[in-house]
PDB file of C-alpha atoms in Angstrom:
ATOM      1  CA  SER A   1      20.479 -13.711 -36.686  1.00 71.00           C
ATOM      2  CA  LEU A   2      21.175 -11.390 -33.816  1.00 77.00           C
ATOM      3  CA  THR A   3      21.940  -7.727 -34.439  1.00 73.00           C
ATOM      4  CA  GLY A   4      23.122  -4.899 -32.231  1.00 74.00           C
ATOM      5  CA  SER A   5      26.159  -4.083 -30.150  1.00 79.00           C
ATOM      6  CA  PRO A   6      24.882  -4.398 -26.594  1.00 84.00           C
ATOM      7  CA  VAL A   7      25.864  -2.105 -23.781  1.00 86.00           C
ATOM      8  CA  THR A   8      27.482  -3.857 -20.846  1.00 86.00           C
ATOM      9  CA  LEU A   9      25.734  -3.086 -17.574  1.00 84.00           C
ATOM     10  CA  LYS A  10      25.742  -4.153 -13.978  1.00 82.00           C
ATOM     11  CA  ILE A  11      22.591  -4.861 -11.989  1.00 77.00           C
ATOM     12  CA  LEU A  12      22.595  -2.215  -9.285  1.00 74.00           C
ATOM     13  CA  GLN A  13      22.127  -3.426  -5.726  1.00 63.00           C
ATOM     14  CA  ASN A  14      19.271  -1.053  -5.088  1.00 59.00           C
ATOM     15  CA  TRP A  15      17.437  -3.100  -2.539  1.00 50.00           C
ATOM     16  CA  VAL A  16      17.753  -3.966   1.122  1.00 46.00           C
ATOM     17  CA  PRO A  17      17.100  -7.655   1.837  1.00 46.00           C
ATOM     18  CA  ARG A  18      14.996  -8.436   4.913  1.00 46.00           C
ATOM     19  CA  VAL A  19      14.455 -12.071   5.614  1.00 44.00           C
ATOM     20  CA  SER A  20      11.847 -14.035   7.537  1.00 38.00           C
ATOM     21  CA  HIS A  21      11.146 -17.775   7.584  1.00 39.00           C
ATOM     22  CA  TYR A  22       8.089 -17.923   5.355  1.00 39.00           C
ATOM     23  CA  PHE A  23       8.198 -14.842   3.197  1.00 49.00           C
ATOM     24  CA  ASP A  24      10.943 -12.547   2.100  1.00 58.00           C
ATOM     25  CA  LYS A  25       9.993  -8.947   1.734  1.00 73.00           C
ATOM     26  CA  GLU A  26      12.417  -7.264  -0.603  1.00 82.00           C
ATOM     27  CA  HIS A  27      12.606  -3.496  -0.720  1.00 84.00           C
ATOM     28  CA  TYR A  28      13.498  -1.940  -4.085  1.00 88.00           C
ATOM     29  CA  THR A  29      13.712   1.593  -5.404  1.00 89.00           C
ATOM     30  CA  TYR A  30      12.875   2.328  -9.033  1.00 91.00           C
ATOM     31  CA  VAL A  31      11.818   5.587 -10.666  1.00 92.00           C
ATOM     32  CA  GLY A  32      11.919   7.284  -7.274  1.00 90.00           C
ATOM     33  CA  HIS A  33       9.437   4.865  -5.703  1.00 91.00           C
ATOM     34  CA  GLN A  34       9.955   2.428  -2.870  1.00 89.00           C
ATOM     35  CA  ILE A  35       8.604  -0.952  -3.949  1.00 91.00           C
ATOM     36  CA  VAL A  36       8.062  -3.694  -1.398  1.00 90.00           C
ATOM     37  CA  ILE A  37       7.856  -7.191  -2.860  1.00 90.00           C
ATOM     38  CA  GLN A  38       6.613 -10.185  -0.927  1.00 88.00           C
ATOM     39  CA  GLU A  39       8.224 -13.395  -2.133  1.00 83.00           C
ATOM     40  CA  SER A  40       6.869 -16.865  -1.564  1.00 73.00           C
ATOM     41  CA  ILE A  41       9.177 -19.836  -1.121  1.00 65.00           C
ATOM     42  CA  GLU A  42       6.614 -22.219  -2.547  1.00 66.00           C
ATOM     43  CA  HIS A  43       6.731 -21.259  -6.230  1.00 63.00           C
ATOM     44  CA  PHE A  44       9.448 -20.472  -8.764  1.00 60.00           C
ATOM     45  CA  GLY A  45       7.291 -17.597  -9.938  1.00 60.00           C
ATOM     46  CA  ALA A  46       7.188 -15.999  -6.528  1.00 67.00           C
ATOM     47  CA  VAL A  47      10.836 -15.018  -6.277  1.00 76.00           C
ATOM     48  CA  VAL A  48      12.466 -11.982  -7.890  1.00 84.00           C
ATOM     49  CA  TRP A  49      14.930 -13.248 -10.522  1.00 86.00           C
ATOM     50  CA  PRO A  50      17.809 -11.194 -11.965  1.00 92.00           C
ATOM     51  CA  GLY A  51      16.142 -10.662 -15.355  1.00 94.00           C
ATOM     52  CA  ALA A  52      13.354  -8.644 -13.695  1.00 94.00           C
ATOM     53  CA  LEU A  53      15.928  -6.440 -11.962  1.00 94.00           C
ATOM     54  CA  ALA A  54      17.845  -5.975 -15.208  1.00 95.00           C
ATOM     55  CA  LEU A  55      14.806  -5.007 -17.296  1.00 96.00           C
ATOM     56  CA  SER A  56      13.337  -2.775 -14.552  1.00 96.00           C
ATOM     57  CA  GLN A  57      16.647  -0.932 -14.342  1.00 95.00           C
ATOM     58  CA  TYR A  58      16.922  -0.681 -18.135  1.00 96.00           C
ATOM     59  CA  LEU A  59      13.396   0.711 -18.576  1.00 97.00           C
ATOM     60  CA  GLU A  60      14.018   3.275 -15.848  1.00 96.00           C
ATOM     61  CA  SER A  61      17.264   4.397 -17.527  1.00 95.00           C
ATOM     62  CA  ASN A  62      15.993   4.386 -21.127  1.00 96.00           C
ATOM     63  CA  GLN A  63      12.631   6.111 -20.915  1.00 96.00           C
ATOM     64  CA  GLU A  64      13.236   8.099 -24.111  1.00 95.00           C
ATOM     65  CA  GLN A  65      14.007   4.986 -26.140  1.00 96.00           C
ATOM     66  CA  PHE A  66      11.177   2.964 -24.592  1.00 97.00           C
ATOM     67  CA  ASN A  67       8.479   5.376 -23.516  1.00 97.00           C
ATOM     68  CA  LEU A  68       5.807   3.343 -21.713  1.00 98.00           C
ATOM     69  CA  LYS A  69       3.521   6.267 -20.897  1.00 97.00           C
ATOM     70  CA  ASP A  70      -0.068   5.395 -21.886  1.00 97.00           C
ATOM     71  CA  LYS A  71       1.180   2.310 -23.755  1.00 98.00           C
ATOM     72  CA  LYS A  72      -0.461  -1.094 -23.457  1.00 98.00           C
ATOM     73  CA  VAL A  73       1.980  -3.478 -21.801  1.00 98.00           C
ATOM     74  CA  LEU A  74       1.586  -7.216 -21.248  1.00 98.00           C
ATOM     75  CA  GLU A  75       3.949  -9.067 -18.932  1.00 98.00           C
ATOM     76  CA  ILE A  76       4.041 -12.837 -19.385  1.00 98.00           C
ATOM     77  CA  GLY A  77       5.315 -14.830 -16.427  1.00 95.00           C
ATOM     78  CA  ALA A  78       5.058 -11.786 -14.161  1.00 96.00           C
ATOM     79  CA  GLY A  79       6.037 -13.710 -11.022  1.00 93.00           C
ATOM     80  CA  THR A  80       6.178 -11.346  -8.066  1.00 93.00           C
ATOM     81  CA  GLY A  81       5.118  -8.389 -10.197  1.00 96.00           C
ATOM     82  CA  LEU A  82       8.176  -6.170  -9.737  1.00 96.00           C
ATOM     83  CA  LEU A  83       8.571  -5.394 -13.449  1.00 97.00           C
ATOM     84  CA  SER A  84       4.839  -4.801 -13.938  1.00 98.00           C
ATOM     85  CA  ILE A  85       4.899  -2.372 -11.001  1.00 97.00           C
ATOM     86  CA  VAL A  86       7.838  -0.497 -12.545  1.00 97.00           C
ATOM     87  CA  ALA A  87       6.030  -0.361 -15.925  1.00 98.00           C
ATOM     88  CA  CYS A  88       2.950   0.949 -14.137  1.00 97.00           C
ATOM     89  CA  ILE A  89       4.981   3.678 -12.396  1.00 96.00           C
ATOM     90  CA  LEU A  90       6.348   4.597 -15.841  1.00 97.00           C
ATOM     91  CA  GLY A  91       2.754   5.267 -16.917  1.00 96.00           C
ATOM     92  CA  ALA A  92       1.766   2.120 -18.821  1.00 97.00           C
ATOM     93  CA  HIS A  93      -1.580   0.320 -18.987  1.00 97.00           C
ATOM     94  CA  VAL A  94      -0.243  -2.942 -17.542  1.00 98.00           C
ATOM     95  CA  THR A  95      -1.664  -6.450 -17.720  1.00 98.00           C
ATOM     96  CA  ALA A  96       0.404  -8.799 -15.540  1.00 98.00           C
ATOM     97  CA  THR A  97      -0.117 -12.504 -16.228  1.00 98.00           C
ATOM     98  CA  ASP A  98       1.046 -15.784 -14.748  1.00 95.00           C
ATOM     99  CA  LEU A  99      -0.103 -19.236 -13.716  1.00 93.00           C
ATOM    100  CA  PRO A 100      -3.137 -19.528 -11.402  1.00 93.00           C
ATOM    101  CA  GLU A 101      -1.092 -20.574  -8.354  1.00 90.00           C
ATOM    102  CA  VAL A 102       1.054 -17.418  -8.549  1.00 90.00           C
ATOM    103  CA  LEU A 103      -1.788 -14.905  -8.968  1.00 93.00           C
ATOM    104  CA  ASP A 104      -2.591 -14.321  -5.287  1.00 91.00           C
ATOM    105  CA  ASN A 105       0.919 -13.170  -4.422  1.00 91.00           C
ATOM    106  CA  LEU A 106       1.198 -11.281  -7.723  1.00 93.00           C
ATOM    107  CA  SER A 107      -2.086  -9.419  -7.132  1.00 95.00           C
ATOM    108  CA  TYR A 108      -1.099  -8.629  -3.560  1.00 93.00           C
ATOM    109  CA  ASN A 109       2.233  -7.093  -4.587  1.00 94.00           C
ATOM    110  CA  ILE A 110       0.804  -5.138  -7.488  1.00 96.00           C
ATOM    111  CA  SER A 111      -2.181  -3.670  -5.620  1.00 95.00           C
ATOM    112  CA  ARG A 112      -0.098  -2.862  -2.574  1.00 93.00           C
ATOM    113  CA  ASN A 113       2.542  -0.980  -4.580  1.00 95.00           C
ATOM    114  CA  THR A 114       0.235   0.867  -6.971  1.00 95.00           C
ATOM    115  CA  GLU A 115      -2.899   1.656  -4.935  1.00 91.00           C
ATOM    116  CA  ASN A 116      -1.925   5.213  -3.990  1.00 84.00           C
ATOM    117  CA  LEU A 117      -0.398   6.180  -7.297  1.00 84.00           C
ATOM    118  CA  ASN A 118      -2.128   8.410  -9.794  1.00 81.00           C
ATOM    119  CA  MET A 119      -1.780   6.106 -12.812  1.00 86.00           C
ATOM    120  CA  HIS A 120      -3.541   3.495 -14.892  1.00 94.00           C
ATOM    121  CA  LYS A 121      -4.800   0.714 -12.669  1.00 93.00           C
ATOM    122  CA  PRO A 122      -2.947  -2.493 -13.543  1.00 96.00           C
ATOM    123  CA  GLU A 123      -4.784  -5.705 -14.312  1.00 97.00           C
ATOM    124  CA  VAL A 124      -3.753  -9.200 -13.160  1.00 97.00           C
ATOM    125  CA  ARG A 125      -4.861 -12.160 -15.276  1.00 97.00           C
ATOM    126  CA  LYS A 126      -4.276 -15.862 -15.620  1.00 97.00           C
ATOM    127  CA  LEU A 127      -2.231 -16.889 -18.642  1.00 97.00           C
ATOM    128  CA  VAL A 128      -1.022 -20.421 -19.208  1.00 96.00           C
ATOM    129  CA  TRP A 129       1.437 -20.280 -22.097  1.00 96.00           C
ATOM    130  CA  GLY A 130      -0.010 -21.629 -25.299  1.00 96.00           C
ATOM    131  CA  GLU A 131      -3.459 -22.331 -23.815  1.00 96.00           C
ATOM    132  CA  SER A 132      -6.786 -20.642 -24.643  1.00 96.00           C
ATOM    133  CA  LEU A 133      -5.033 -17.599 -26.110  1.00 97.00           C
ATOM    134  CA  ASN A 134      -7.757 -16.954 -28.698  1.00 96.00           C
ATOM    135  CA  GLU A 135     -10.522 -17.289 -26.107  1.00 96.00           C
ATOM    136  CA  ASP A 136      -8.899 -15.272 -23.312  1.00 96.00           C
ATOM    137  CA  PHE A 137      -7.058 -12.672 -25.405  1.00 97.00           C
ATOM    138  CA  PRO A 138      -8.827 -12.442 -28.792  1.00 96.00           C
ATOM    139  CA  VAL A 139      -6.755 -10.604 -31.375  1.00 91.00           C
ATOM    140  CA  SER A 140      -9.678  -8.380 -32.314  1.00 92.00           C
ATOM    141  CA  THR A 141      -9.705  -6.850 -28.812  1.00 94.00           C
ATOM    142  CA  TYR A 142      -6.188  -7.165 -27.445  1.00 94.00           C
ATOM    143  CA  HIS A 143      -3.223  -5.431 -28.987  1.00 96.00           C
ATOM    144  CA  TYR A 144      -0.129  -4.607 -26.949  1.00 98.00           C
ATOM    145  CA  ASP A 145       2.608  -2.068 -27.605  1.00 98.00           C
ATOM    146  CA  PHE A 146       5.070  -3.967 -25.437  1.00 98.00           C
ATOM    147  CA  ILE A 147       5.408  -7.575 -24.314  1.00 98.00           C
ATOM    148  CA  LEU A 148       7.705  -7.980 -21.304  1.00 98.00           C
ATOM    149  CA  ALA A 149       9.241 -11.304 -20.293  1.00 98.00           C
ATOM    150  CA  THR A 150      11.995 -11.956 -17.766  1.00 97.00           C
ATOM    151  CA  ASP A 151      13.648 -15.237 -16.808  1.00 94.00           C
ATOM    152  CA  VAL A 152      10.877 -17.193 -18.493  1.00 94.00           C
ATOM    153  CA  VAL A 153      13.412 -19.606 -20.007  1.00 94.00           C
ATOM    154  CA  TYR A 154      14.946 -22.194 -17.692  1.00 84.00           C
ATOM    155  CA  HIS A 155      14.600 -25.955 -17.245  1.00 72.00           C
ATOM    156  CA  HIS A 156      10.891 -26.486 -17.886  1.00 77.00           C
ATOM    157  CA  GLY A 157       8.766 -28.316 -20.394  1.00 82.00           C
ATOM    158  CA  ALA A 158       6.773 -25.352 -21.664  1.00 90.00           C
ATOM    159  CA  LEU A 159       9.338 -23.719 -23.950  1.00 94.00           C
ATOM    160  CA  ASP A 160       7.406 -24.432 -27.166  1.00 95.00           C
ATOM    161  CA  PRO A 161       4.142 -23.046 -25.721  1.00 97.00           C
ATOM    162  CA  LEU A 162       6.139 -20.017 -24.460  1.00 97.00           C
ATOM    163  CA  LEU A 163       7.471 -19.346 -27.959  1.00 97.00           C
ATOM    164  CA  ALA A 164       3.969 -19.782 -29.401  1.00 97.00           C
ATOM    165  CA  THR A 165       2.675 -17.276 -26.816  1.00 98.00           C
ATOM    166  CA  MET A 166       5.364 -14.728 -27.727  1.00 98.00           C
ATOM    167  CA  GLU A 167       4.458 -15.203 -31.386  1.00 97.00           C
ATOM    168  CA  TYR A 168       0.720 -14.866 -30.683  1.00 97.00           C
ATOM    169  CA  PHE A 169       1.048 -11.528 -28.871  1.00 98.00           C
ATOM    170  CA  CYS A 170       3.860 -10.023 -30.929  1.00 97.00           C
ATOM    171  CA  LYS A 171       1.977  -8.276 -33.730  1.00 95.00           C
ATOM    172  CA  PRO A 172       3.306  -5.653 -36.173  1.00 95.00           C
ATOM    173  CA  GLY A 173       4.130  -2.610 -34.036  1.00 96.00           C
ATOM    174  CA  THR A 174       4.643  -4.648 -30.864  1.00 98.00           C
ATOM    175  CA  VAL A 175       8.046  -4.671 -29.155  1.00 98.00           C
ATOM    176  CA  LEU A 176       9.009  -7.757 -27.159  1.00 98.00           C
ATOM    177  CA  LEU A 177      11.569  -7.066 -24.423  1.00 98.00           C
ATOM    178  CA  TRP A 178      13.007 -10.261 -22.996  1.00 98.00           C
ATOM    179  CA  ALA A 179      15.661 -10.409 -20.259  1.00 97.00           C
ATOM    180  CA  ASN A 180      17.025 -13.786 -19.205  1.00 96.00           C
ATOM    181  CA  LYS A 181      19.817 -15.351 -17.248  1.00 95.00           C
ATOM    182  CA  PHE A 182      21.620 -17.645 -19.685  1.00 94.00           C
ATOM    183  CA  ARG A 183      22.891 -20.774 -17.984  1.00 90.00           C
ATOM    184  CA  PHE A 184      22.067 -23.839 -20.066  1.00 89.00           C
ATOM    185  CA  SER A 185      22.309 -24.903 -23.694  1.00 91.00           C
ATOM    186  CA  THR A 186      18.490 -24.989 -23.758  1.00 91.00           C
ATOM    187  CA  ASP A 187      18.498 -21.230 -23.067  1.00 93.00           C
ATOM    188  CA  TYR A 188      20.660 -20.617 -26.150  1.00 95.00           C
ATOM    189  CA  GLU A 189      18.552 -22.998 -28.237  1.00 95.00           C
ATOM    190  CA  PHE A 190      15.462 -20.998 -27.301  1.00 96.00           C
ATOM    191  CA  LEU A 191      17.289 -17.777 -28.226  1.00 96.00           C
ATOM    192  CA  GLU A 192      18.100 -19.275 -31.619  1.00 96.00           C
ATOM    193  CA  LYS A 193      14.398 -20.044 -32.186  1.00 97.00           C
ATOM    194  CA  VAL A 194      13.483 -16.465 -31.215  1.00 97.00           C
ATOM    195  CA  CYS A 195      16.067 -15.170 -33.722  1.00 96.00           C
ATOM    196  CA  ASN A 196      14.586 -17.389 -36.434  1.00 96.00           C
ATOM    197  CA  ILE A 197      11.096 -15.963 -35.932  1.00 96.00           C
ATOM    198  CA  PHE A 198      11.684 -12.314 -35.004  1.00 97.00           C
ATOM    199  CA  ASN A 199      14.018  -9.464 -35.830  1.00 97.00           C
ATOM    200  CA  THR A 200      16.130  -9.711 -32.704  1.00 97.00           C
ATOM    201  CA  THR A 201      18.544  -7.174 -31.257  1.00 96.00           C
ATOM    202  CA  ILE A 202      20.633  -7.565 -28.141  1.00 95.00           C
ATOM    203  CA  LEU A 203      20.258  -4.325 -26.159  1.00 96.00           C
ATOM    204  CA  ALA A 204      22.340  -4.999 -23.059  1.00 95.00           C
ATOM    205  CA  GLU A 205      24.379  -7.617 -21.259  1.00 94.00           C
ATOM    206  CA  PHE A 206      24.893  -7.936 -17.524  1.00 93.00           C
ATOM    207  CA  PRO A 207      27.947 -10.243 -17.481  1.00 91.00           C
ATOM    208  CA  GLU A 208      28.173 -10.625 -13.688  1.00 90.00           C
ATOM    209  CA  SER A 209      24.621 -11.973 -13.633  1.00 91.00           C
ATOM    210  CA  ASN A 210      24.804 -13.782 -17.014  1.00 93.00           C
ATOM    211  CA  VAL A 211      21.754 -11.770 -18.060  1.00 95.00           C
ATOM    212  CA  LYS A 212      21.108 -10.715 -21.647  1.00 96.00           C
ATOM    213  CA  LEU A 213      18.401  -8.229 -22.608  1.00 97.00           C
ATOM    214  CA  LEU A 214      16.886  -8.627 -26.049  1.00 97.00           C
ATOM    215  CA  LYS A 215      14.421  -6.734 -28.176  1.00 98.00           C
ATOM    216  CA  ALA A 216      12.349  -8.626 -30.740  1.00 98.00           C
ATOM    217  CA  THR A 217       9.873  -7.426 -33.361  1.00 97.00           C
ATOM    218  CA  VAL A 218       7.852  -9.132 -36.049  1.00 96.00           C
ATOM    219  CA  ARG A 219       9.562  -9.544 -39.401  1.00 91.00           C
ATOM    220  CA  LYS A 220       8.027  -7.528 -42.201  1.00 80.00           C
ATOM    221  CA  ASN A 221       6.853  -9.822 -44.989  1.00 64.00           C
TER     222      ASN A 221
END
């Protein structure tokens, strides 16, 4: 079951689009920093989706409620890296993960936007949902305060491994923040599964973008 009375928000148009044939470079401003994101037209994961904008904006505006300073943050499906960069600017120890084919662009964006900042150096790692989790991220070593996920649910065949990955990383004390554009029945079915596993609260809705922002934590036994 889903608890909470969400605030209704609008994604602010705080970027200036600049277009070229092969790559888009999008210019954003969060937490007083100019962030330049290179997008690639070749991969789904290399475009900035609305969920990343929504959660970046929310974290910037709710730093008292979700204080990322010195916290360990894992982003799954980091894509272009915008949200990981924002989390890094907010002071987190960030690990940004995605599929192997997305990592070059992800690493480029993250290093380029964080290299001159006096903060924890972010890490970029391969993570295929549901695969080699115990080997690559053993529980004995890796514990995260926050798991971030944006627009990870759409028409793809890896929804069960995604849910298993969320479950694997979401330990007692971990907060999962998931923002997603809800378009298809499969999106709502996935939400139902999340609600069955976790204590789930809806924090915010962005009706114009069909984005919902949810917080999930492990159920106490």
